[in-house]
């Protein structure tokens, strides 16, 4: 028994069962520690071995890591491969080709399945359709799609021809879509007429039209529209084609285009602390390697497993653990179109029973909402369904609080399923710190230990290591294959955001605070250190929301946004607003607050709606004009302001800003 294991046993935490250890790929802490040691002693050799063993290369690499232009690191940079071929073609001629790749359950409960062989044919046909539209290697393509097989087909088809896709979440507004089209210089948009969510038909093509009509999108030459529902939508002659029209007459064979390992596979936009979204650029080789490895290590994926990640493809979780990782690993996966509470809040548990899901990966926000639902309606409690097929549970998007962890463990996992509480980011490409189901004893509320090859640490503001038990900033000391390569079109912002000079310029700054347990070395994430909120696992920049609010120029003079803890979403958006009219109260304040919420939803998307909106005659500022956000954070949390307010221009406004609407 290792020192970690003995300490945790003393603390009565949850070691993996003997059966789980025996069956796991990484079996026991000794096996985990051996991999970590290999990475420490021969860093490049470790990654080279994994790269050769796990991916198929059309041109084998000879150089593993190029650090000559740090922090613009390159991995396997003289090698060539194709991501789609590694997800699909590699399985042809093996028993996997006739295996179910995707089980799709639509919003209304209808189920369809597609095998690996069938999926390859559909991807190839759509890839040929893209080429027929003039789309070529290196072009950027926006994917604005509902959840379904077609979304994965679109992403894989782009990868097949060497086009770089940029998926935009279907809940984002026309303005957000327009900004991403312009920044990426996209040549095409792949979308649907509508999406179905909770029994409602929601327009997508209409939002694309609105975005393109805003101007600045002259690079767009074609729009392909999947007809998700029978309802007609606007089609622009000469620019728009239906999906069926685009694939008509196209061959179901398309040779995959070899690309350099550093070729941009995708750009995924994430909110930053400034108003402009950041286009996180990922490579092909390093990203795909980590997607496949983490499927095997973190989820211990096996041929008989049915894997279900409940994320949307508009987020990085849907990229890595829906569109690429499961397919590269030859797994059967579930894709779900709907929401967990429709037509009832037992939908997740019903689907696990129906599809015999064995590995289930969801967000703490979803878990918390389903806990609340089961407490008010016993009919939707997990105990009403047969969940015996489950063997591994996972969480993603934000730290899970210990109470929700225990409920998940008892009521969903039956106290027998390991929970992998995964810490990672859009920028990291895949899991960074997480338990391994057959090795790591788990602790509620802790993501435990870094994966082999991930040199994570906690440092102070100067980049110096701090002792375990003390809180600091989470960094990664060495590059890894799946890391962000740059911010699209803005290398200086990339360096400033992730490799700050004050820390030496080579430490990757995650942007999260963390603490390591003094005895075990286990990591616990304590929250963002910048002005980025984590709402239901979705990162929202405070500046982005503030910009939207003050964009309501007929009404808003000034706005400041902070986060506060929320039992359901983890963090809630709290906006402090100064109007261009007298401060409203009562019903008028509620009416204006709702108007502003709807405005933000229109400008960014419904996920950005402030939960609290508070009005004041002005904002708490120092005499030099700086907004005192620490005071706003205290007010948002309902705390009594005990900080020094002597430098405030007008201390009386603190009482005004304490009133919610």
XYZ file of C-alpha atoms in Angstrom, residues 91 125 161 219 254 271 303 320 350 399-400 422 479 492 508 537 548 550 568 607 620:
21
model
C -11.586 0.473 -37.686
C -20.195 11.762 -48.589
C -10.553 17.327 -46.020
C -15.910 35.575 -46.479
C -13.478 10.211 -49.857
C -14.949 33.866 -23.095
C -15.037 -2.781 -26.197
C -13.126 15.670 -27.109
C -34.433 6.313 -18.039
C -15.681 21.402 -9.177
C -18.409 19.195 -7.699
C -12.176 15.715 -14.055
C 4.074 21.558 -22.323
C 0.432 38.293 -28.164
C 1.066 27.620 -18.372
C -19.624 24.774 -16.490
C -23.631 43.791 -23.706
C -23.853 49.094 -21.774
C -27.594 25.053 -8.779
C -26.677 31.361 -20.690
C -18.677 52.020 -5.859
